[in-house]
PDB file of C-alpha atoms in Angstrom:
ATOM      1  CA  MET A   1     -11.872   5.775 -30.554  1.00 74.00           C
ATOM      2  CA  PRO A   2      -9.781   2.667 -29.686  1.00 83.00           C
ATOM      3  CA  ASN A   3     -11.550  -0.605 -30.382  1.00 90.00           C
ATOM      4  CA  LEU A   4     -11.526  -3.674 -28.149  1.00 91.00           C
ATOM      5  CA  GLU A   5      -9.025  -5.547 -30.311  1.00 91.00           C
ATOM      6  CA  THR A   6      -6.553  -2.665 -30.015  1.00 92.00           C
ATOM      7  CA  LEU A   7      -6.978  -2.529 -26.243  1.00 92.00           C
ATOM      8  CA  GLN A   8      -6.422  -6.289 -26.060  1.00 92.00           C
ATOM      9  CA  VAL A   9      -3.166  -5.884 -28.000  1.00 93.00           C
ATOM     10  CA  PHE A  10      -2.100  -3.130 -25.595  1.00 92.00           C
ATOM     11  CA  ALA A  11      -2.900  -5.219 -22.498  1.00 93.00           C
ATOM     12  CA  THR A  12      -1.210  -8.300 -23.939  1.00 92.00           C
ATOM     13  CA  ALA A  13       1.929  -6.336 -24.873  1.00 92.00           C
ATOM     14  CA  ALA A  14       2.148  -4.928 -21.357  1.00 92.00           C
ATOM     15  CA  SER A  15       1.873  -8.434 -19.904  1.00 89.00           C
ATOM     16  CA  CYS A  16       4.204 -10.216 -22.343  1.00 91.00           C
ATOM     17  CA  GLY A  17       6.950  -7.595 -22.124  1.00 89.00           C
ATOM     18  CA  SER A  18       7.795  -7.550 -25.822  1.00 89.00           C
ATOM     19  CA  PHE A  19       6.037  -6.993 -29.116  1.00 92.00           C
ATOM     20  CA  SER A  20       7.435 -10.232 -30.551  1.00 91.00           C
ATOM     21  CA  ALA A  21       6.006 -12.274 -27.659  1.00 92.00           C
ATOM     22  CA  THR A  22       2.696 -10.460 -28.095  1.00 92.00           C
ATOM     23  CA  ALA A  23       2.672 -11.356 -31.785  1.00 92.00           C
ATOM     24  CA  ARG A  24       3.239 -15.035 -30.986  1.00 91.00           C
ATOM     25  CA  ARG A  25       0.548 -15.018 -28.339  1.00 88.00           C
ATOM     26  CA  LEU A  26      -2.067 -13.371 -30.569  1.00 90.00           C
ATOM     27  CA  GLY A  27      -1.037 -15.092 -33.796  1.00 91.00           C
ATOM     28  CA  LYS A  28      -0.149 -11.845 -35.577  1.00 92.00           C
ATOM     29  CA  SER A  29       3.018 -10.436 -37.116  1.00 93.00           C
ATOM     30  CA  GLN A  30       5.306  -8.249 -35.024  1.00 92.00           C
ATOM     31  CA  SER A  31       4.883  -5.403 -37.506  1.00 92.00           C
ATOM     32  CA  THR A  32       1.113  -5.594 -37.023  1.00 94.00           C
ATOM     33  CA  ILE A  33       1.519  -5.365 -33.239  1.00 92.00           C
ATOM     34  CA  SER A  34       3.943  -2.428 -33.515  1.00 92.00           C
ATOM     35  CA  ALA A  35       1.620  -0.584 -35.885  1.00 94.00           C
ATOM     36  CA  CYS A  36      -1.372  -1.253 -33.624  1.00 93.00           C
ATOM     37  CA  ILE A  37       0.418   0.180 -30.584  1.00 92.00           C
ATOM     38  CA  ALA A  38       1.692   3.173 -32.577  1.00 93.00           C
ATOM     39  CA  ASN A  39      -1.820   3.944 -33.856  1.00 92.00           C
ATOM     40  CA  LEU A  40      -3.220   3.653 -30.339  1.00 92.00           C
ATOM     41  CA  GLU A  41      -0.616   6.136 -29.107  1.00 92.00           C
ATOM     42  CA  ILE A  42      -1.651   8.540 -31.868  1.00 92.00           C
ATOM     43  CA  ASP A  43      -5.355   8.105 -31.018  1.00 91.00           C
ATOM     44  CA  LEU A  44      -4.721   8.701 -27.304  1.00 92.00           C
ATOM     45  CA  GLY A  45      -2.121  11.411 -27.792  1.00 92.00           C
ATOM     46  CA  VAL A  46       0.378   9.847 -25.351  1.00 93.00           C
ATOM     47  CA  THR A  47       3.376   7.525 -25.498  1.00 94.00           C
ATOM     48  CA  LEU A  48       2.477   4.170 -23.951  1.00 93.00           C
ATOM     49  CA  PHE A  49       5.826   2.379 -24.222  1.00 94.00           C
ATOM     50  CA  ASP A  50       9.422   3.520 -23.817  1.00 91.00           C
ATOM     51  CA  ARG A  51      11.301   1.878 -26.693  1.00 89.00           C
ATOM     52  CA  GLN A  52      14.822   3.039 -25.762  1.00 87.00           C
ATOM     53  CA  SER A  53      15.845  -0.240 -24.121  1.00 85.00           C
ATOM     54  CA  LYS A  54      15.946  -3.770 -25.545  1.00 84.00           C
ATOM     55  CA  PHE A  55      12.392  -4.453 -24.447  1.00 88.00           C
ATOM     56  CA  PRO A  56       9.590  -1.872 -24.444  1.00 90.00           C
ATOM     57  CA  THR A  57       8.504  -0.742 -20.982  1.00 91.00           C
ATOM     58  CA  LEU A  58       5.365   1.081 -19.973  1.00 93.00           C
ATOM     59  CA  THR A  59       5.642   4.816 -19.486  1.00 93.00           C
ATOM     60  CA  ARG A  60       3.922   6.509 -16.568  1.00 93.00           C
ATOM     61  CA  ALA A  61       1.002   7.341 -18.850  1.00 93.00           C
ATOM     62  CA  GLY A  62       1.030   3.780 -20.165  1.00 92.00           C
ATOM     63  CA  ARG A  63       0.710   2.336 -16.668  1.00 92.00           C
ATOM     64  CA  HIS A  64      -2.203   4.614 -15.886  1.00 93.00           C
ATOM     65  CA  LEU A  65      -4.030   3.894 -19.145  1.00 93.00           C
ATOM     66  CA  LEU A  66      -3.382   0.145 -18.884  1.00 93.00           C
ATOM     67  CA  ALA A  67      -5.580   0.024 -15.791  1.00 91.00           C
ATOM     68  CA  GLN A  68      -8.325   1.818 -17.716  1.00 92.00           C
ATOM     69  CA  ALA A  69      -7.950  -0.505 -20.697  1.00 93.00           C
ATOM     70  CA  GLU A  70      -8.223  -3.580 -18.476  1.00 91.00           C
ATOM     71  CA  GLN A  71     -11.404  -2.171 -16.940  1.00 91.00           C
ATOM     72  CA  VAL A  72     -12.901  -1.776 -20.419  1.00 92.00           C
ATOM     73  CA  LEU A  73     -11.914  -5.349 -21.327  1.00 91.00           C
ATOM     74  CA  MET A  74     -13.402  -6.666 -18.083  1.00 87.00           C
ATOM     75  CA  ALA A  75     -16.620  -4.739 -18.713  1.00 88.00           C
ATOM     76  CA  ASN A  76     -16.796  -6.221 -22.203  1.00 87.00           C
ATOM     77  CA  ASP A  77     -16.209  -9.685 -20.750  1.00 83.00           C
ATOM     78  CA  ARG A  78     -19.112  -9.167 -18.331  1.00 75.00           C
ATOM     79  CA  LEU A  79     -21.270  -7.977 -21.222  1.00 80.00           C
ATOM     80  CA  LEU A  80     -20.484 -11.080 -23.261  1.00 79.00           C
ATOM     81  CA  ARG A  81     -21.188 -13.378 -20.308  1.00 66.00           C
ATOM     82  CA  THR A  82     -24.512 -11.680 -19.643  1.00 65.00           C
ATOM     83  CA  ALA A  83     -25.460 -11.887 -23.314  1.00 69.00           C
ATOM     84  CA  ALA A  84     -24.494 -15.568 -23.403  1.00 66.00           C
ATOM     85  CA  GLY A  85     -26.815 -16.220 -20.485  1.00 51.00           C
ATOM     86  CA  LEU A  86     -29.697 -14.697 -22.446  1.00 58.00           C
ATOM     87  CA  GLN A  87     -29.166 -16.748 -25.549  1.00 64.00           C
ATOM     88  CA  ALA A  88     -31.469 -19.661 -26.235  1.00 54.00           C
ATOM     89  CA  GLY A  89     -28.707 -22.128 -27.092  1.00 63.00           C
ATOM     90  CA  HIS A  90     -26.244 -23.599 -24.621  1.00 72.00           C
ATOM     91  CA  GLU A  91     -23.024 -25.601 -24.619  1.00 80.00           C
ATOM     92  CA  PRO A  92     -23.453 -29.413 -24.793  1.00 84.00           C
ATOM     93  CA  ARG A  93     -20.640 -30.051 -22.278  1.00 90.00           C
ATOM     94  CA  LEU A  94     -19.290 -28.100 -19.331  1.00 95.00           C
ATOM     95  CA  SER A  95     -15.942 -29.004 -17.745  1.00 96.00           C
ATOM     96  CA  ILE A  96     -14.950 -27.653 -14.328  1.00 96.00           C
ATOM     97  CA  ALA A  97     -11.467 -27.955 -12.828  1.00 97.00           C
ATOM     98  CA  MET A  98     -11.422 -27.826  -9.029  1.00 95.00           C
ATOM     99  CA  SER A  99      -8.694 -27.471  -6.438  1.00 96.00           C
ATOM    100  CA  ASP A 100      -9.058 -29.333  -3.155  1.00 96.00           C
ATOM    101  CA  THR A 101      -8.476 -25.986  -1.445  1.00 95.00           C
ATOM    102  CA  TRP A 102     -12.052 -25.256  -2.540  1.00 92.00           C
ATOM    103  CA  GLN A 103     -14.681 -26.965  -0.425  1.00 87.00           C
ATOM    104  CA  PRO A 104     -16.857 -28.884  -2.922  1.00 82.00           C
ATOM    105  CA  ASP A 105     -20.075 -28.603  -0.911  1.00 82.00           C
ATOM    106  CA  ARG A 106     -20.400 -25.191  -2.575  1.00 77.00           C
ATOM    107  CA  LEU A 107     -20.732 -27.007  -5.888  1.00 84.00           C
ATOM    108  CA  GLU A 108     -22.890 -29.725  -4.381  1.00 83.00           C
ATOM    109  CA  ALA A 109     -25.296 -27.044  -3.167  1.00 80.00           C
ATOM    110  CA  VAL A 110     -26.134 -26.001  -6.728  1.00 90.00           C
ATOM    111  CA  GLU A 111     -25.768 -29.294  -8.643  1.00 91.00           C
ATOM    112  CA  GLN A 112     -29.441 -30.251  -8.218  1.00 91.00           C
ATOM    113  CA  HIS A 113     -30.512 -26.831  -9.489  1.00 92.00           C
ATOM    114  CA  PHE A 114     -28.071 -27.118 -12.399  1.00 92.00           C
ATOM    115  CA  ALA A 115     -29.437 -30.555 -13.333  1.00 91.00           C
ATOM    116  CA  ARG A 116     -32.965 -29.124 -13.493  1.00 89.00           C
ATOM    117  CA  GLN A 117     -31.881 -25.993 -15.363  1.00 87.00           C
ATOM    118  CA  TYR A 118     -29.748 -27.794 -17.964  1.00 85.00           C
ATOM    119  CA  PRO A 119     -30.846 -31.458 -17.955  1.00 83.00           C
ATOM    120  CA  GLU A 120     -29.139 -32.322 -21.257  1.00 80.00           C
ATOM    121  CA  ILE A 121     -25.712 -30.863 -20.510  1.00 85.00           C
ATOM    122  CA  GLU A 122     -22.837 -33.208 -19.703  1.00 89.00           C
ATOM    123  CA  LEU A 123     -21.036 -31.934 -16.598  1.00 94.00           C
ATOM    124  CA  GLU A 124     -17.411 -32.979 -16.054  1.00 96.00           C
ATOM    125  CA  CYS A 125     -15.489 -32.306 -12.827  1.00 94.00           C
ATOM    126  CA  LEU A 126     -11.689 -32.459 -12.837  1.00 96.00           C
ATOM    127  CA  ILE A 127      -9.355 -32.280  -9.831  1.00 95.00           C
ATOM    128  CA  ALA A 128      -6.049 -30.409 -10.191  1.00 96.00           C
ATOM    129  CA  GLU A 129      -3.899 -27.895  -8.325  1.00 96.00           C
ATOM    130  CA  CYS A 130      -2.117 -24.618  -9.092  1.00 94.00           C
ATOM    131  CA  GLU A 131      -0.209 -24.750 -12.414  1.00 94.00           C
ATOM    132  CA  ASP A 132      -1.933 -27.964 -13.507  1.00 96.00           C
ATOM    133  CA  LEU A 133      -5.387 -26.460 -13.010  1.00 97.00           C
ATOM    134  CA  ILE A 134      -4.463 -23.182 -14.689  1.00 96.00           C
ATOM    135  CA  ARG A 135      -3.154 -25.080 -17.712  1.00 96.00           C
ATOM    136  CA  LEU A 136      -6.449 -26.991 -18.013  1.00 97.00           C
ATOM    137  CA  VAL A 137      -8.362 -23.715 -18.232  1.00 97.00           C
ATOM    138  CA  ASP A 138      -5.805 -21.887 -20.379  1.00 95.00           C
ATOM    139  CA  SER A 139      -5.726 -24.721 -22.936  1.00 94.00           C
ATOM    140  CA  GLY A 140      -9.509 -24.946 -23.146  1.00 95.00           C
ATOM    141  CA  ARG A 141      -9.615 -28.427 -21.605  1.00 96.00           C
ATOM    142  CA  ALA A 142     -11.728 -26.966 -18.796  1.00 97.00           C
ATOM    143  CA  HIS A 143     -14.171 -24.096 -19.191  1.00 96.00           C
ATOM    144  CA  LEU A 144     -14.112 -22.939 -15.564  1.00 97.00           C
ATOM    145  CA  GLY A 145     -11.716 -23.463 -12.682  1.00 97.00           C
ATOM    146  CA  PHE A 146     -11.563 -22.889  -8.932  1.00 96.00           C
ATOM    147  CA  VAL A 147      -8.001 -22.506  -7.672  1.00 96.00           C
ATOM    148  CA  GLU A 148      -6.065 -21.127  -4.714  1.00 95.00           C
ATOM    149  CA  ARG A 149      -5.219 -17.498  -5.537  1.00 95.00           C
ATOM    150  CA  GLN A 150      -2.052 -17.305  -7.632  1.00 93.00           C
ATOM    151  CA  ALA A 151       0.451 -14.453  -7.913  1.00 91.00           C
ATOM    152  CA  ALA A 152      -0.097 -14.230 -11.686  1.00 90.00           C
ATOM    153  CA  TYR A 153      -2.233 -15.805 -14.400  1.00 93.00           C
ATOM    154  CA  PRO A 154      -1.675 -16.267 -18.149  1.00 92.00           C
ATOM    155  CA  VAL A 155      -2.605 -13.445 -20.500  1.00 90.00           C
ATOM    156  CA  GLY A 156      -6.327 -13.394 -21.202  1.00 89.00           C
ATOM    157  CA  MET A 157      -7.354 -15.242 -18.050  1.00 94.00           C
ATOM    158  CA  VAL A 158     -10.051 -13.694 -15.866  1.00 93.00           C
ATOM    159  CA  SER A 159     -10.188 -14.306 -12.106  1.00 94.00           C
ATOM    160  CA  GLN A 160     -12.851 -13.556  -9.514  1.00 93.00           C
ATOM    161  CA  PRO A 161     -12.347 -14.320  -5.801  1.00 93.00           C
ATOM    162  CA  LEU A 162     -14.948 -16.323  -3.925  1.00 92.00           C
ATOM    163  CA  PRO A 163     -16.262 -14.353  -0.940  1.00 87.00           C
ATOM    164  CA  THR A 164     -15.616 -17.015   1.724  1.00 87.00           C
ATOM    165  CA  PRO A 165     -12.005 -18.110   2.385  1.00 89.00           C
ATOM    166  CA  ASN A 166     -10.983 -21.663   3.289  1.00 92.00           C
ATOM    167  CA  GLU A 167      -8.438 -22.836   5.844  1.00 95.00           C
ATOM    168  CA  MET A 168      -5.201 -24.822   5.537  1.00 97.00           C
ATOM    169  CA  ALA A 169      -3.416 -26.375   8.504  1.00 96.00           C
ATOM    170  CA  LEU A 170      -0.428 -28.592   9.270  1.00 95.00           C
ATOM    171  CA  TYR A 171      -1.272 -32.207  10.112  1.00 96.00           C
ATOM    172  CA  LEU A 172       0.472 -35.297  11.436  1.00 94.00           C
ATOM    173  CA  ALA A 173      -0.772 -38.815  12.112  1.00 95.00           C
ATOM    174  CA  GLN A 174      -2.014 -39.155  15.682  1.00 92.00           C
ATOM    175  CA  SER A 175      -0.002 -42.368  15.957  1.00 89.00           C
ATOM    176  CA  HIS A 176       3.251 -40.594  15.116  1.00 85.00           C
ATOM    177  CA  PRO A 177       5.599 -40.418  18.149  1.00 81.00           C
ATOM    178  CA  LEU A 178       6.115 -36.672  17.814  1.00 79.00           C
ATOM    179  CA  ALA A 179       2.370 -36.084  17.636  1.00 78.00           C
ATOM    180  CA  GLN A 180       1.984 -37.927  20.933  1.00 76.00           C
ATOM    181  CA  SER A 181       4.805 -36.044  22.632  1.00 74.00           C
ATOM    182  CA  GLY A 182       3.633 -32.737  21.179  1.00 74.00           C
ATOM    183  CA  ILE A 183       5.293 -30.455  18.623  1.00 72.00           C
ATOM    184  CA  GLN A 184       5.859 -26.942  19.908  1.00 68.00           C
ATOM    185  CA  SER A 185       8.082 -25.361  17.227  1.00 73.00           C
ATOM    186  CA  SER A 186       8.815 -25.367  13.522  1.00 76.00           C
ATOM    187  CA  ALA A 187      12.346 -26.589  14.327  1.00 81.00           C
ATOM    188  CA  GLN A 188      10.886 -29.888  15.505  1.00 79.00           C
ATOM    189  CA  LEU A 189       9.144 -30.297  12.137  1.00 81.00           C
ATOM    190  CA  ALA A 190      12.547 -30.211  10.448  1.00 83.00           C
ATOM    191  CA  THR A 191      13.274 -33.615  11.984  1.00 83.00           C
ATOM    192  CA  ILE A 192      10.265 -35.180  10.228  1.00 87.00           C
ATOM    193  CA  ARG A 193       9.762 -35.881   6.536  1.00 91.00           C
ATOM    194  CA  ALA A 194       7.749 -33.135   4.793  1.00 93.00           C
ATOM    195  CA  LEU A 195       4.976 -34.186   2.402  1.00 95.00           C
ATOM    196  CA  ARG A 196       4.521 -31.364  -0.101  1.00 94.00           C
ATOM    197  CA  LEU A 197       2.336 -30.541  -3.058  1.00 94.00           C
ATOM    198  CA  SER A 198       4.262 -30.798  -6.352  1.00 92.00           C
ATOM    199  CA  THR A 199       2.238 -30.182  -9.504  1.00 89.00           C
ATOM    200  CA  ILE A 200       3.018 -31.890 -12.794  1.00 87.00           C
ATOM    201  CA  HIS A 201       3.594 -28.652 -14.709  1.00 83.00           C
ATOM    202  CA  GLY A 202       5.079 -26.611 -11.857  1.00 76.00           C
ATOM    203  CA  ASP A 203       8.682 -26.277 -10.724  1.00 70.00           C
ATOM    204  CA  ARG A 204      10.027 -29.527  -9.328  1.00 64.00           C
ATOM    205  CA  PRO A 205      11.435 -29.380  -5.785  1.00 58.00           C
ATOM    206  CA  GLY A 206      15.193 -29.785  -5.468  1.00 56.00           C
ATOM    207  CA  PRO A 207      16.844 -32.949  -4.076  1.00 55.00           C
ATOM    208  CA  SER A 208      16.170 -33.409  -0.372  1.00 53.00           C
ATOM    209  CA  GLY A 209      17.855 -36.710   0.397  1.00 53.00           C
ATOM    210  CA  GLY A 210      14.470 -38.330   1.009  1.00 56.00           C
ATOM    211  CA  HIS A 211      13.525 -35.750   3.632  1.00 83.00           C
ATOM    212  CA  CYS A 212      10.741 -34.404   1.412  1.00 91.00           C
ATOM    213  CA  TRP A 213       8.232 -36.469  -0.537  1.00 94.00           C
ATOM    214  CA  SER A 214       5.713 -34.925  -2.925  1.00 93.00           C
ATOM    215  CA  ALA A 215       2.490 -35.637  -4.795  1.00 94.00           C
ATOM    216  CA  PRO A 216       0.242 -33.618  -7.166  1.00 93.00           C
ATOM    217  CA  SER A 217      -2.903 -34.106  -5.066  1.00 94.00           C
ATOM    218  CA  TYR A 218      -3.876 -33.073  -1.538  1.00 96.00           C
ATOM    219  CA  LEU A 219      -5.862 -36.298  -1.182  1.00 96.00           C
ATOM    220  CA  MET A 220      -2.708 -38.316  -1.910  1.00 96.00           C
ATOM    221  CA  LEU A 221      -0.799 -36.229   0.638  1.00 97.00           C
ATOM    222  CA  LEU A 222      -3.567 -36.871   3.171  1.00 97.00           C
ATOM    223  CA  GLU A 223      -3.282 -40.637   2.677  1.00 97.00           C
ATOM    224  CA  MET A 224       0.519 -40.476   2.980  1.00 96.00           C
ATOM    225  CA  THR A 225       0.149 -38.502   6.208  1.00 96.00           C
ATOM    226  CA  GLN A 226      -2.315 -41.047   7.578  1.00 96.00           C
ATOM    227  CA  ALA A 227       0.274 -43.738   6.850  1.00 95.00           C
ATOM    228  CA  GLY A 228       2.700 -41.945   9.171  1.00 93.00           C
ATOM    229  CA  LEU A 229       5.128 -41.014   6.393  1.00 93.00           C
ATOM    230  CA  GLY A 230       5.460 -37.362   7.477  1.00 93.00           C
ATOM    231  CA  TRP A 231       3.602 -34.099   8.010  1.00 94.00           C
ATOM    232  CA  ALA A 232       1.682 -32.111   5.409  1.00 96.00           C
ATOM    233  CA  GLU A 233      -0.182 -28.860   4.850  1.00 97.00           C
ATOM    234  CA  LEU A 234      -3.747 -29.878   4.019  1.00 98.00           C
ATOM    235  CA  PRO A 235      -7.158 -28.261   3.490  1.00 97.00           C
ATOM    236  CA  CYS A 236      -9.032 -28.398   6.788  1.00 97.00           C
ATOM    237  CA  TRP A 237     -12.313 -29.457   5.158  1.00 95.00           C
ATOM    238  CA  LEU A 238     -10.565 -32.415   3.486  1.00 96.00           C
ATOM    239  CA  VAL A 239      -9.203 -33.616   6.819  1.00 97.00           C
ATOM    240  CA  ARG A 240     -12.583 -33.233   8.518  1.00 96.00           C
ATOM    241  CA  ARG A 241     -14.199 -35.376   5.841  1.00 95.00           C
ATOM    242  CA  TYR A 242     -11.519 -37.974   5.098  1.00 96.00           C
ATOM    243  CA  GLY A 243      -8.654 -37.511   7.557  1.00 95.00           C
ATOM    244  CA  ALA A 244      -9.394 -39.965  10.336  1.00 95.00           C
ATOM    245  CA  GLY A 245      -6.381 -40.343  12.580  1.00 95.00           C
ATOM    246  CA  LEU A 246      -4.830 -36.968  11.775  1.00 96.00           C
ATOM    247  CA  VAL A 247      -4.227 -34.169  14.270  1.00 94.00           C
ATOM    248  CA  PRO A 248      -3.474 -30.490  13.563  1.00 93.00           C
ATOM    249  CA  LEU A 249      -0.145 -29.054  14.684  1.00 90.00           C
ATOM    250  CA  PRO A 250      -0.756 -25.944  16.842  1.00 85.00           C
ATOM    251  CA  LEU A 251       2.089 -23.827  15.512  1.00 88.00           C
ATOM    252  CA  PRO A 252       2.077 -20.000  15.266  1.00 88.00           C
ATOM    253  CA  GLY A 253       0.431 -18.727  12.075  1.00 89.00           C
ATOM    254  CA  TRP A 254      -1.673 -21.858  11.560  1.00 91.00           C
ATOM    255  CA  PRO A 255      -4.256 -22.499  10.359  1.00 94.00           C
ATOM    256  CA  ARG A 256      -3.942 -19.999   7.513  1.00 95.00           C
ATOM    257  CA  GLN A 257      -6.679 -18.458   5.380  1.00 95.00           C
ATOM    258  CA  VAL A 258      -6.770 -19.340   1.679  1.00 95.00           C
ATOM    259  CA  THR A 259      -8.621 -17.318  -0.944  1.00 95.00           C
ATOM    260  CA  VAL A 260     -10.027 -19.391  -3.794  1.00 95.00           C
ATOM    261  CA  GLU A 261     -10.670 -17.749  -7.158  1.00 96.00           C
ATOM    262  CA  ALA A 262     -12.890 -18.698 -10.062  1.00 96.00           C
ATOM    263  CA  ILE A 263     -10.943 -18.480 -13.330  1.00 97.00           C
ATOM    264  CA  TRP A 264     -11.851 -18.671 -17.000  1.00 96.00           C
ATOM    265  CA  SER A 265     -10.398 -17.561 -20.319  1.00 94.00           C
ATOM    266  CA  ARG A 266     -11.412 -14.292 -21.934  1.00 90.00           C
ATOM    267  CA  GLU A 267     -10.565 -15.889 -25.283  1.00 87.00           C
ATOM    268  CA  ARG A 268     -13.209 -18.574 -24.630  1.00 89.00           C
ATOM    269  CA  PRO A 269     -16.052 -16.802 -22.778  1.00 88.00           C
ATOM    270  CA  LEU A 270     -18.346 -18.891 -20.625  1.00 90.00           C
ATOM    271  CA  GLY A 271     -21.539 -20.028 -22.299  1.00 88.00           C
ATOM    272  CA  PRO A 272     -25.010 -19.799 -20.738  1.00 87.00           C
ATOM    273  CA  ALA A 273     -24.596 -22.905 -18.561  1.00 90.00           C
ATOM    274  CA  GLY A 274     -21.129 -21.921 -17.360  1.00 92.00           C
ATOM    275  CA  THR A 275     -22.322 -18.383 -16.634  1.00 92.00           C
ATOM    276  CA  TRP A 276     -25.321 -19.694 -14.691  1.00 92.00           C
ATOM    277  CA  LEU A 277     -23.195 -22.131 -12.681  1.00 93.00           C
ATOM    278  CA  LEU A 278     -20.583 -19.492 -11.804  1.00 93.00           C
ATOM    279  CA  SER A 279     -23.274 -17.054 -10.630  1.00 92.00           C
ATOM    280  CA  ALA A 280     -24.992 -19.760  -8.567  1.00 92.00           C
ATOM    281  CA  ILE A 281     -21.738 -20.824  -6.893  1.00 91.00           C
ATOM    282  CA  LEU A 282     -20.800 -17.223  -6.078  1.00 88.00           C
ATOM    283  CA  GLN A 283     -24.236 -16.702  -4.563  1.00 86.00           C
ATOM    284  CA  ALA A 284     -24.005 -19.947  -2.566  1.00 81.00           C
ATOM    285  CA  ALA A 285     -20.560 -18.981  -1.274  1.00 70.00           C
ATOM    286  CA  THR A 286     -21.668 -15.546  -0.086  1.00 70.00           C
ATOM    287  CA  PRO A 287     -22.197 -15.457   3.684  1.00 64.00           C
ATOM    288  CA  ALA A 288     -25.759 -14.680   4.710  1.00 56.00           C
ATOM    289  CA  SER A 289     -26.316 -11.184   6.073  1.00 50.00           C
ATOM    290  CA  PRO A 290     -27.192 -11.076   9.774  1.00 50.00           C
ATOM    291  CA  GLU A 291     -30.798 -10.233  10.366  1.00 49.00           C
TER     292      GLU A 291
END
């Protein structure tokens, strides 16, 4: 019967794309990884990886069994989180990394309950976006994160979507001449400086001749937009709360829906306080059923 460590090696190898990369990620030798995969193939009676090319690729059976393995690992992760919530001890400090695409009133709704439940825990809230936020969680700097859904996450990271999406829209200062005359097409936006999100650890935008400015925070972009420096895509809740003087641009496809996901590392499971907070936020974010 395959054990959890073997299944983790299998899932990591499928994600990393090579046994050598898997070895580096898990801190093991490449021969250990190869032997682990070979033994798993013997136990299951199927070939999981095609080794004919330079890099091993999943076989048809491997792709099917990978989904099953990930379900087992997720079930184990849920088991560990539930067990952690039942333990008497708790973590002395809980760090949460939040994206401004996530409306913070969902955290505010449970903070008073959290303070009563865990009065001695130090709670730290960090603001970051996309790659920066993911790196905080992946490195262990933050225990739990809330980020706009990404196409892919690092190996070992668990994600769970929040049930209520948020909205993003395009905004321009009301005092801007084009806002007063009215923008009717995306082509008109091309004549105005774009203010874009650019994270510290993400890919840097190419040269734009000054036609595109960037910042790693939506709040900074909001302030730049208020100053009339250009247009920006911003979270609607942020504009409602802090964006005096901004107007939305009524272009096709906007506003757009944004799914926010809670993320944490399987290698560093949430403790009792983190588990409680995540459950409370998910419950607070769930729309009430109509009576």
